[in-house]
Amino acid sequence: MPRGPTRDKRRTYKSKDQKGFPLSSKDKGIPKHTLEGKSDLSGSSEEEGSEADFVFFDPKPDDFHGVKILLQTYLDDTQWDLSGFVDLILAQTTVGTVVKMEGDDDDTPFSIVTALNLGRYKDHKCIKELKEFLLKVCQEKDVIRDLRLLMGEQAHDVGLLVSQRVVNLPPQLLPPLHDALFDEVSWATEDEPTAELRNSFRFKCYLLVSKIYKHKNANQKNNRNLIRRSGSDGGDGIVYIKPEDENFHKLSLWSFSFPMHAQQVETQEASNIVVCFFWF
Amino acid sequence: MATRLMFENSCEVGVFSKLTNAYCLVAIGGSESFYSTFEAELADVFPVVKTSIGGTRIIGRLCAGNKNGLLLPHTTTDQELQHLRNSLPDQVVVQRIEERLSALGNCIACNDHVALTHTDLDRETEEMIADVLGVEVFRQTIAGNILVGSYCSFSNRGGLVHPHTSIEDLDELSTLLQVPLVAGTVNRGSEVIAAGLTVNDWTAFCGSDTTATELSVIESVFKLREAQPSALVDEMRKSLIDSYV
């Protein structure tokens, strides 16, 4: 199948790790640089940190295991065709980015970002299961009507934004990562070989499923949790794990959240949030 | 017959279960379908026991056993130990051992006759293994990996080892174990064989990502296609009747 000209995809980003934050809190993808200089260097002015170069790649089938691990709790603890979903993401090489570390022998993905057209893939088992799941967990009546429309008749205009990464990925990478995604979507509307594919990337809106933390007792007055809340919380007692989610939430047309079963934290409840927002 | 299944979206079924010729252990907290898949295959032959070890669900990697016995790490609680002693058949010796390397499932791979162990295992533990499990113990590595329990899985009829095992190593191990061995993968290219697969003499369970090719390799090396528990019993019965006058 003839492919249009591909834009230069590979980009390398030098990222200086923040002071005191180890670059690998998860065990996969052990970077060669480790945190140096602790108490014995208290007198010196050496900066504590490590350098790492991150590279953006097109998704490829070899990334299967790494991406699957990143998306393990995407739909909470439901049993669904996650393998099929990952295959779908990796097959779409024109739109989607996998972030890896330069020189990493393990070749493990640190992050995956992509946008999938719900209408184009509507016959795949994983997409059907995803739609069923979202319609099932949506408890808010005014939202469920819109959700049903998006999943059904308007599916062809909806892009499912999948964005997942290791917790400690340096935040400096996020603006270029998201710019890259939206650039690729607009390039795809011009470069894809068939008209059908080109149109499939003309998204009218995006759907995002993401994890947040919500204060359990956010509605109670005189509650100690509220007093101890730091300034980084959303006004309604939400803590966003991924900072860009707060922006997406503010821009969104509508959103709903549902409780997760896979993780329980004491003072705060882990919830999943689904947001829908317009793209011009 | 080999069955594909998942534990809560994870394909690492060998982590959450332990299958031998006399019993089967399954982690608690999984969906009922995980448990019922095991029951469907095994319930009329022997008990399928739900348990935790040290409060965790990774029971397949923490314990090592065969039809003669079961070895548990020191992290096992007294209640868990008692529960296992009560639920397993009487001929199975359940023993908790004090060993620094507490992930026994990763350090020990065994069938009913031979065991391969981690090179740094204590001498006392080696003796316990020989005693409780009734096996001959060999310290080995698999493709340069010391975690023999993770990178190979073998029954009395065949075995599957890490894909990068050299031919010489394969021959050597095959002679030690006295079973045919094959180097292969499970769960779509995963090298951690024992995490993705749990097997006994007539059945195997592997993760649902396992490709058809991998599944057919598993069925052929472990000789699962003809094997049924009744077939083994029939063979035994023939020899028994021969000696009954």
Tab-separated table of N, CA, C and O in Angstrom, chain A residues 158-231:
chain	number	residue	atom	x	y	z
A	158	VAL	N	-15.161	10.874	16.539
A	158	VAL	CA	-14.577	10.902	17.877
A	158	VAL	C	-13.206	10.252	17.888
A	158	VAL	O	-13.032	9.161	17.352
A	159	GLY	N	-12.253	10.924	18.516
A	159	GLY	CA	-10.928	10.348	18.690
A	159	GLY	C	-10.728	9.966	20.149
A	159	GLY	O	-10.931	10.787	21.038
A	160	LEU	N	-10.385	8.721	20.382
A	160	LEU	CA	-10.084	8.300	21.751
A	160	LEU	C	-8.630	8.642	22.028
A	160	LEU	O	-7.720	8.106	21.402
A	161	LEU	N	-8.424	9.557	22.961
A	161	LEU	CA	-7.067	9.987	23.284
A	161	LEU	C	-6.509	9.049	24.348
A	161	LEU	O	-7.015	8.994	25.462
A	162	VAL	N	-5.499	8.299	23.979
A	162	VAL	CA	-4.891	7.382	24.931
A	162	VAL	C	-3.543	7.960	25.324
A	162	VAL	O	-2.680	8.165	24.481
A	163	SER	N	-3.358	8.219	26.593
A	163	SER	CA	-2.097	8.811	27.031
A	163	SER	C	-1.730	8.186	28.370
A	163	SER	O	-2.410	8.365	29.361
A	164	GLN	N	-0.664	7.429	28.366
A	164	GLN	CA	-0.290	6.739	29.595
A	164	GLN	C	1.216	6.761	29.714
A	164	GLN	O	1.915	6.620	28.703
A	165	ARG	N	1.716	6.923	30.923
A	165	ARG	CA	3.167	6.965	31.052
A	165	ARG	C	3.586	6.533	32.449
A	165	ARG	O	2.760	6.409	33.340
A	166	VAL	N	4.893	6.334	32.607
A	166	VAL	CA	5.405	6.037	33.945
A	166	VAL	C	5.265	7.306	34.782
A	166	VAL	O	5.339	8.412	34.267
A	167	VAL	N	5.066	7.113	36.077
A	167	VAL	CA	4.724	8.219	36.965
A	167	VAL	C	5.768	9.326	36.965
A	167	VAL	O	5.454	10.509	37.047
A	168	ASN	N	7.040	8.936	36.824
A	168	ASN	CA	8.091	9.937	36.983
A	168	ASN	C	8.675	10.412	35.656
A	168	ASN	O	9.814	10.835	35.603
A	169	LEU	N	7.918	10.349	34.609
A	169	LEU	CA	8.414	10.877	33.340
A	169	LEU	C	8.560	12.390	33.487
A	169	LEU	O	7.655	13.058	33.952
A	170	PRO	N	9.706	12.954	33.101
A	170	PRO	CA	9.916	14.388	33.315
A	170	PRO	C	8.847	15.228	32.620
A	170	PRO	O	8.574	15.027	31.435
A	171	PRO	N	8.268	16.183	33.341
A	171	PRO	CA	7.172	16.966	32.764
A	171	PRO	C	7.578	17.830	31.577
A	171	PRO	O	6.719	18.253	30.807
A	172	GLN	N	8.912	18.069	31.418
A	172	GLN	CA	9.332	18.879	30.276
A	172	GLN	C	8.977	18.222	28.955
A	172	GLN	O	8.923	18.877	27.918
A	173	LEU	N	8.755	16.913	28.999
A	173	LEU	CA	8.451	16.198	27.760
A	173	LEU	C	7.008	16.373	27.317
A	173	LEU	O	6.673	16.098	26.178
A	174	LEU	N	6.150	16.794	28.237
A	174	LEU	CA	4.723	16.764	27.917
A	174	LEU	C	4.288	17.722	26.811
A	174	LEU	O	3.543	17.304	25.921
A	175	PRO	N	4.723	18.989	26.832
A	175	PRO	CA	4.275	19.855	25.723
A	175	PRO	C	4.703	19.331	24.360
A	175	PRO	O	3.855	19.197	23.471
A	176	PRO	N	5.987	18.956	24.157
A	176	PRO	CA	6.325	18.439	22.824
A	176	PRO	C	5.586	17.144	22.498
A	176	PRO	O	5.217	16.907	21.348
A	177	LEU	N	5.320	16.332	23.497
A	177	LEU	CA	4.625	15.066	23.248
A	177	LEU	C	3.222	15.318	22.722
A	177	LEU	O	2.780	14.712	21.741
A	178	HIS	N	2.521	16.220	23.374
A	178	HIS	CA	1.148	16.491	22.932
A	178	HIS	C	1.116	17.286	21.642
A	178	HIS	O	0.243	17.061	20.798
A	179	ASP	N	2.094	18.201	21.474
A	179	ASP	CA	2.179	18.897	20.188
A	179	ASP	C	2.374	17.884	19.076
A	179	ASP	O	1.742	17.967	18.019
A	180	ALA	N	3.255	16.928	19.333
A	180	ALA	CA	3.536	15.909	18.315
A	180	ALA	C	2.266	15.171	17.938
A	180	ALA	O	2.001	14.920	16.765
A	181	LEU	N	1.473	14.822	18.934
A	181	LEU	CA	0.250	14.070	18.636
A	181	LEU	C	-0.683	14.879	17.764
A	181	LEU	O	-1.163	14.405	16.726
A	182	PHE	N	-0.945	16.102	18.156
A	182	PHE	CA	-1.910	16.888	17.384
A	182	PHE	C	-1.358	17.274	16.006
A	182	PHE	O	-2.105	17.355	15.028
A	183	ASP	N	-0.034	17.444	15.922
A	183	ASP	CA	0.571	17.664	14.599
A	183	ASP	C	0.345	16.456	13.710
A	183	ASP	O	-0.039	16.588	12.544
A	184	GLU	N	0.591	15.283	14.272
A	184	GLU	CA	0.439	14.069	13.470
A	184	GLU	C	-0.995	13.895	12.996
A	184	GLU	O	-1.227	13.427	11.880
A	185	VAL	N	-1.938	14.247	13.863
A	185	VAL	CA	-3.345	14.132	13.453
A	185	VAL	C	-3.614	15.043	12.268
A	185	VAL	O	-4.226	14.643	11.275
A	186	SER	N	-3.101	16.270	12.327
A	186	SER	CA	-3.373	17.169	11.192
A	186	SER	C	-2.587	16.753	9.964
A	186	SER	O	-3.081	16.866	8.843
A	187	TRP	N	-1.364	16.208	10.140
A	187	TRP	CA	-0.629	15.702	8.974
A	187	TRP	C	-1.357	14.523	8.348
A	187	TRP	O	-1.388	14.388	7.133
A	188	ALA	N	-1.931	13.692	9.210
A	188	ALA	CA	-2.615	12.515	8.686
A	188	ALA	C	-3.814	12.907	7.833
A	188	ALA	O	-4.141	12.220	6.858
A	189	THR	N	-4.448	14.027	8.174
A	189	THR	CA	-5.593	14.444	7.360
A	189	THR	C	-5.164	14.836	5.958
A	189	THR	O	-5.978	14.936	5.051
A	190	GLU	N	-3.844	15.091	5.783
A	190	GLU	CA	-3.377	15.421	4.429
A	190	GLU	C	-2.619	14.273	3.791
A	190	GLU	O	-2.678	14.083	2.585
A	191	ASP	N	-1.881	13.511	4.612
A	191	ASP	CA	-0.942	12.537	4.045
A	191	ASP	C	-1.482	11.142	3.836
A	191	ASP	O	-0.892	10.362	3.118
A	192	GLU	N	-2.554	10.778	4.487
A	192	GLU	CA	-3.014	9.391	4.380
A	192	GLU	C	-3.403	9.060	2.949
A	192	GLU	O	-3.922	9.905	2.229
A	193	PRO	N	-3.161	7.829	2.528
A	193	PRO	CA	-3.350	7.473	1.112
A	193	PRO	C	-4.789	7.524	0.611
A	193	PRO	O	-5.018	7.908	-0.516
A	194	THR	N	-5.752	7.123	1.464
A	194	THR	CA	-7.125	7.134	0.942
A	194	THR	C	-7.941	8.236	1.607
A	194	THR	O	-7.656	8.658	2.720
A	195	ALA	N	-8.991	8.652	0.886
A	195	ALA	CA	-9.844	9.730	1.412
A	195	ALA	C	-10.506	9.308	2.715
A	195	ALA	O	-10.683	10.102	3.637
A	196	GLU	N	-10.850	8.014	2.776
A	196	GLU	CA	-11.522	7.520	3.983
A	196	GLU	C	-10.617	7.674	5.195
A	196	GLU	O	-11.041	8.136	6.262
A	197	LEU	N	-9.338	7.304	5.016
A	197	LEU	CA	-8.403	7.415	6.135
A	197	LEU	C	-8.165	8.882	6.501
A	197	LEU	O	-8.068	9.234	7.670
A	198	ARG	N	-8.063	9.717	5.470
A	198	ARG	CA	-7.843	11.136	5.750
A	198	ARG	C	-8.994	11.684	6.572
A	198	ARG	O	-8.799	12.407	7.540
A	199	ASN	N	-10.219	11.319	6.190
A	199	ASN	CA	-11.371	11.824	6.939
A	199	ASN	C	-11.440	11.250	8.337
A	199	ASN	O	-11.969	11.894	9.237
A	200	SER	N	-10.917	10.048	8.498
A	200	SER	CA	-11.022	9.433	9.827
A	200	SER	C	-10.209	10.194	10.857
A	200	SER	O	-10.403	10.014	12.053
A	201	PHE	N	-9.281	11.047	10.405
A	201	PHE	CA	-8.528	11.828	11.379
A	201	PHE	C	-9.064	13.241	11.562
A	201	PHE	O	-8.477	14.040	12.280
A	202	ARG	N	-10.176	13.541	10.888
A	202	ARG	CA	-10.761	14.861	11.105
A	202	ARG	C	-11.688	14.761	12.317
A	202	ARG	O	-12.907	14.739	12.190
A	203	PHE	N	-11.059	14.679	13.499
A	203	PHE	CA	-11.840	14.505	14.706
A	203	PHE	C	-12.600	15.777	15.044
A	203	PHE	O	-12.054	16.867	14.985
A	204	LYS	N	-13.861	15.606	15.447
A	204	LYS	CA	-14.600	16.776	15.919
A	204	LYS	C	-14.444	16.903	17.427
A	204	LYS	O	-14.537	17.975	17.995
A	205	CYS	N	-14.233	15.761	18.077
A	205	CYS	CA	-13.989	15.845	19.511
A	205	CYS	C	-13.146	14.660	19.964
A	205	CYS	O	-13.021	13.664	19.264
A	206	TYR	N	-12.550	14.799	21.133
A	206	TYR	CA	-11.712	13.766	21.708
A	206	TYR	C	-12.337	13.246	22.976
A	206	TYR	O	-12.997	13.967	23.713
A	207	LEU	N	-12.079	11.988	23.233
A	207	LEU	CA	-12.548	11.368	24.460
A	207	LEU	C	-11.317	10.911	25.225
A	207	LEU	O	-10.408	10.330	24.642
A	208	LEU	N	-11.277	11.217	26.503
A	208	LEU	CA	-10.095	10.879	27.288
A	208	LEU	C	-10.511	10.131	28.545
A	208	LEU	O	-11.422	10.569	29.261
A	209	VAL	N	-9.860	9.008	28.799
A	209	VAL	CA	-10.120	8.253	30.027
A	209	VAL	C	-8.839	8.312	30.845
A	209	VAL	O	-7.773	7.949	30.361
A	210	SER	N	-8.954	8.793	32.064
A	210	SER	CA	-7.729	8.983	32.835
A	210	SER	C	-7.991	8.777	34.325
A	210	SER	O	-9.134	8.785	34.769
A	211	LYS	N	-6.921	8.616	35.073
A	211	LYS	CA	-7.087	8.367	36.501
A	211	LYS	C	-6.821	9.630	37.295
A	211	LYS	O	-5.889	10.377	37.005
A	212	ILE	N	-7.645	9.860	38.300
A	212	ILE	CA	-7.470	11.004	39.202
A	212	ILE	C	-7.687	10.519	40.622
A	212	ILE	O	-8.155	9.410	40.836
A	213	TYR	N	-7.341	11.372	41.560
A	213	TYR	CA	-7.671	11.100	42.948
A	213	TYR	C	-8.692	12.128	43.403
A	213	TYR	O	-8.558	13.312	43.121
A	214	LYS	N	-9.714	11.645	44.101
A	214	LYS	CA	-10.754	12.559	44.582
A	214	LYS	C	-10.814	12.443	46.088
A	214	LYS	O	-10.847	11.324	46.609
A	215	HIS	N	-10.878	13.577	46.780
A	215	HIS	CA	-11.042	13.525	48.227
A	215	HIS	C	-12.348	12.840	48.562
A	215	HIS	O	-13.390	13.226	48.057
A	216	LYS	N	-12.266	11.848	49.437
A	216	LYS	CA	-13.483	11.109	49.784
A	216	LYS	C	-14.527	11.994	50.418
A	216	LYS	O	-15.697	11.889	50.155
A	217	ASN	N	-14.084	12.869	51.331
A	217	ASN	CA	-15.055	13.663	52.088
A	217	ASN	C	-15.106	15.082	51.584
A	217	ASN	O	-15.207	16.013	52.355
A	218	ALA	N	-15.000	15.250	50.283
A	218	ALA	CA	-14.912	16.600	49.722
A	218	ALA	C	-16.147	17.421	50.023
A	218	ALA	O	-16.119	18.634	50.012
A	219	ASN	N	-17.265	16.736	50.267
A	219	ASN	CA	-18.492	17.509	50.484
A	219	ASN	C	-18.748	17.844	51.939
A	219	ASN	O	-19.648	18.589	52.261
A	220	GLN	N	-17.942	17.277	52.823
A	220	GLN	CA	-18.224	17.522	54.245
A	220	GLN	C	-17.547	18.779	54.723
A	220	GLN	O	-16.399	19.046	54.399
A	221	LYS	N	-18.255	19.535	55.547
A	221	LYS	CA	-17.661	20.758	56.099
A	221	LYS	C	-16.819	20.405	57.304
A	221	LYS	O	-16.976	19.360	57.903
A	222	ASN	N	-15.961	21.322	57.705
A	222	ASN	CA	-15.122	21.149	58.880
A	222	ASN	C	-14.349	19.845	58.843
A	222	ASN	O	-14.164	19.204	59.861
A	223	ASN	N	-13.920	19.484	57.674
A	223	ASN	CA	-13.195	18.234	57.575
A	223	ASN	C	-11.709	18.507	57.458
A	223	ASN	O	-11.294	19.350	56.688
A	224	ARG	N	-10.926	17.768	58.211
A	224	ARG	CA	-9.486	18.045	58.246
A	224	ARG	C	-8.829	17.865	56.885
A	224	ARG	O	-7.861	18.515	56.569
A	225	ASN	N	-9.360	16.984	56.097
A	225	ASN	CA	-8.769	16.781	54.766
A	225	ASN	C	-8.786	18.063	53.964
A	225	ASN	O	-7.853	18.379	53.271
A	226	LEU	N	-9.902	18.791	54.070
A	226	LEU	CA	-10.038	20.010	53.285
A	226	LEU	C	-9.006	21.042	53.714
A	226	LEU	O	-8.436	21.745	52.912
A	227	ILE	N	-8.761	21.124	55.018
A	227	ILE	CA	-7.832	22.137	55.517
A	227	ILE	C	-6.421	21.818	55.047
A	227	ILE	O	-5.668	22.699	54.679
A	228	ARG	N	-6.082	20.529	55.017
A	228	ARG	CA	-4.716	20.165	54.664
A	228	ARG	C	-4.478	20.154	53.159
A	228	ARG	O	-3.391	19.916	52.700
A	229	ARG	N	-5.467	20.438	52.434
A	229	ARG	CA	-5.326	20.393	50.984
A	229	ARG	C	-4.302	21.387	50.503
A	229	ARG	O	-4.317	22.550	50.891
A	230	SER	N	-3.436	20.986	49.627
A	230	SER	CA	-2.418	21.924	49.133
A	230	SER	C	-2.971	22.697	47.951
A	230	SER	O	-4.015	22.359	47.412
A	231	GLY	N	-2.235	23.710	47.542
A	231	GLY	CA	-2.709	24.565	46.461
A	231	GLY	C	-2.770	23.873	45.122
A	231	GLY	O	-3.394	24.361	44.191
